Amino acid sequence: QVQLVEFGGGSVQAGGSLSLSCEVSGYTHSGRCVGWFRQTPGKKREGVAYILTPGSIARYAESVNGRFTISQDNAKNTVTLQMNSLEPEDTALYYCALRSRSGCSLMPDLYEYWGQGTQVTVSS
């Protein structure tokens, strides 16, 4: 059974950093797209970043470009989102998701498997 579990959420002051990890298990068909998404009350879920896995191509939402970095550890089936220079606007519930087919994007509807989410709170 496919399972995605996020770790690393928490509370931090503006300007600080957090690292989120997504452990993927139960998927053996060389899925290529792992993405991070976030959602706040009153707003639709938005894509933050994705990475081709296995691979090295990554894309970011404009709002986080230059501050966040997505990376992968293929041996551990883990995808990490390093978040630096955090702002209060980054406060959200963050989800890791997997798309089993080629053609990655930041559109949530294209992803089939989702983690439970981890809360990130940034205070000013």
Tab-separated table of C-alpha atoms in Angstrom:
chain	number	residue	atom	x	y	z
A	1	GLN	CA	0.000	0.000	0.000
A	2	VAL	CA	1.330	3.413	-0.941
A	3	GLN	CA	2.088	5.557	2.056
A	4	LEU	CA	3.534	9.033	2.401
A	5	VAL	CA	4.471	10.387	5.809
A	6	GLU	CA	5.650	13.930	6.500
A	7	PHE	CA	7.982	14.963	9.283
A	8	GLY	CA	9.440	18.239	10.425
A	9	GLY	CA	6.595	20.684	10.875
A	10	GLY	CA	6.628	23.107	13.749
A	11	SER	CA	6.645	26.722	14.822
A	12	VAL	CA	9.358	29.209	13.948
A	13	GLN	CA	9.824	32.961	13.960
A	14	ALA	CA	9.976	34.933	10.745
A	15	GLY	CA	13.355	34.627	9.104
A	16	GLY	CA	13.952	31.173	10.477
A	17	SER	CA	14.203	27.810	8.774
A	18	LEU	CA	12.512	24.441	8.832
A	19	SER	CA	13.134	21.213	6.964
A	20	LEU	CA	10.267	18.932	5.991
A	21	SER	CA	10.791	15.316	5.004
A	22	CYS	CA	8.472	12.998	3.106
A	23	GLU	CA	9.015	9.260	3.370
A	24	VAL	CA	7.453	7.279	0.526
A	25	SER	CA	6.773	3.557	0.823
A	26	GLY	CA	4.742	0.911	-0.951
A	27	TYR	CA	5.234	2.320	-4.448
A	28	THR	CA	7.414	0.198	-6.725
A	29	HIS	CA	6.617	1.506	-10.197
A	30	SER	CA	9.188	4.265	-10.545
A	31	GLY	CA	6.929	7.186	-9.852
A	32	ARG	CA	8.482	10.343	-11.150
A	33	CYS	CA	6.679	13.231	-9.473
A	34	VAL	CA	6.789	14.098	-5.790
A	35	GLY	CA	5.371	17.453	-4.804
A	36	TRP	CA	4.864	19.636	-1.774
A	37	PHE	CA	1.610	21.529	-1.373
A	38	ARG	CA	0.156	23.782	1.278
A	39	GLN	CA	-3.237	24.988	2.356
A	40	THR	CA	-4.458	27.696	4.702
A	41	PRO	CA	-8.012	28.390	5.898
A	42	GLY	CA	-10.056	30.116	3.229
A	43	LYS	CA	-7.602	29.388	0.431
A	44	LYS	CA	-7.357	26.592	-2.083
A	45	ARG	CA	-4.508	24.160	-1.939
A	46	GLU	CA	-1.487	25.436	-3.817
A	47	GLY	CA	1.607	23.793	-5.182
A	48	VAL	CA	4.889	24.735	-3.544
A	49	ALA	CA	7.485	22.627	-5.329
A	50	TYR	CA	7.956	19.353	-7.117
A	51	ILE	CA	10.829	17.153	-8.131
A	52	LEU	CA	11.259	14.434	-10.724
A	53	THR	CA	12.219	11.274	-8.891
A	54	PRO	CA	14.395	9.624	-9.781
A	55	GLY	CA	15.981	12.643	-11.351
A	56	SER	CA	17.157	16.125	-10.554
A	57	ILE	CA	14.723	18.540	-12.193
A	58	ALA	CA	12.781	20.686	-9.748
A	59	ARG	CA	10.271	23.513	-10.028
A	60	TYR	CA	9.008	26.037	-7.493
A	61	ALA	CA	6.090	28.337	-7.028
A	62	GLU	CA	7.049	31.961	-7.548
A	63	SER	CA	6.193	32.762	-3.936
A	64	VAL	CA	8.901	30.450	-2.589
A	65	ASN	CA	11.469	30.502	-5.373
A	66	GLY	CA	14.878	31.318	-3.971
A	67	ARG	CA	13.878	30.494	-0.399
A	68	PHE	CA	12.836	26.832	-0.570
A	69	THR	CA	14.808	23.900	-1.929
A	70	ILE	CA	13.443	20.456	-2.743
A	71	SER	CA	15.761	17.466	-2.875
A	72	GLN	CA	15.635	13.693	-2.845
A	73	ASP	CA	17.435	10.746	-1.350
A	74	ASN	CA	16.596	7.853	-3.647
A	75	ALA	CA	18.123	5.207	-1.403
A	76	LYS	CA	15.816	6.234	1.429
A	77	ASN	CA	12.803	7.070	-0.746
A	78	THR	CA	12.736	10.449	0.928
A	79	VAL	CA	12.019	13.907	-0.452
A	80	THR	CA	13.002	16.932	1.603
A	81	LEU	CA	11.774	20.507	1.485
A	82	GLN	CA	14.281	22.896	3.011
A	83	MET	CA	12.526	26.154	3.877
A	84	ASN	CA	14.639	29.221	4.590
A	85	SER	CA	13.769	32.861	5.233
A	86	LEU	CA	10.313	31.848	6.343
A	87	GLU	CA	7.577	34.461	6.370
A	88	PRO	CA	4.213	34.557	8.159
A	89	GLU	CA	2.598	34.031	4.755
A	90	ASP	CA	4.225	30.591	4.664
A	91	THR	CA	2.050	29.431	7.554
A	92	ALA	CA	0.012	26.485	6.312
A	93	LEU	CA	-0.621	22.786	6.496
A	94	TYR	CA	1.981	21.239	4.218
A	95	TYR	CA	1.334	18.037	2.286
A	96	CYS	CA	3.567	15.687	0.377
A	97	ALA	CA	2.029	13.992	-2.655
A	98	LEU	CA	2.978	11.540	-5.401
A	99	ARG	CA	1.963	11.379	-9.039
A	100	SER	CA	2.516	7.974	-10.618
A	101	ARG	CA	2.628	9.121	-14.230
A	102	SER	CA	4.981	11.311	-16.185
A	103	GLY	CA	4.279	15.000	-16.446
A	104	CYS	CA	4.861	16.770	-13.162
A	105	SER	CA	3.065	19.952	-12.208
A	106	LEU	CA	2.045	22.121	-9.282
A	107	MET	CA	-1.629	21.286	-9.746
A	108	PRO	CA	-2.920	19.293	-6.748
A	109	ASP	CA	-5.598	17.473	-8.742
A	110	LEU	CA	-2.958	15.599	-10.715
A	111	TYR	CA	-1.513	13.870	-7.670
A	112	GLU	CA	-2.906	10.516	-6.577
A	113	TYR	CA	-1.362	9.808	-3.192
A	114	TRP	CA	-1.156	12.160	-0.244
A	115	GLY	CA	0.382	12.305	3.167
A	116	GLN	CA	-1.467	13.370	6.273
A	117	GLY	CA	0.028	16.844	6.345
A	118	THR	CA	2.271	18.646	8.790
A	119	GLN	CA	1.639	22.087	10.234
A	120	VAL	CA	4.086	24.937	9.722
A	121	THR	CA	3.493	28.120	11.692
A	122	VAL	CA	5.623	31.230	11.186
A	123	SER	CA	5.212	34.078	13.650
A	124	SER	CA	6.258	37.673	13.140
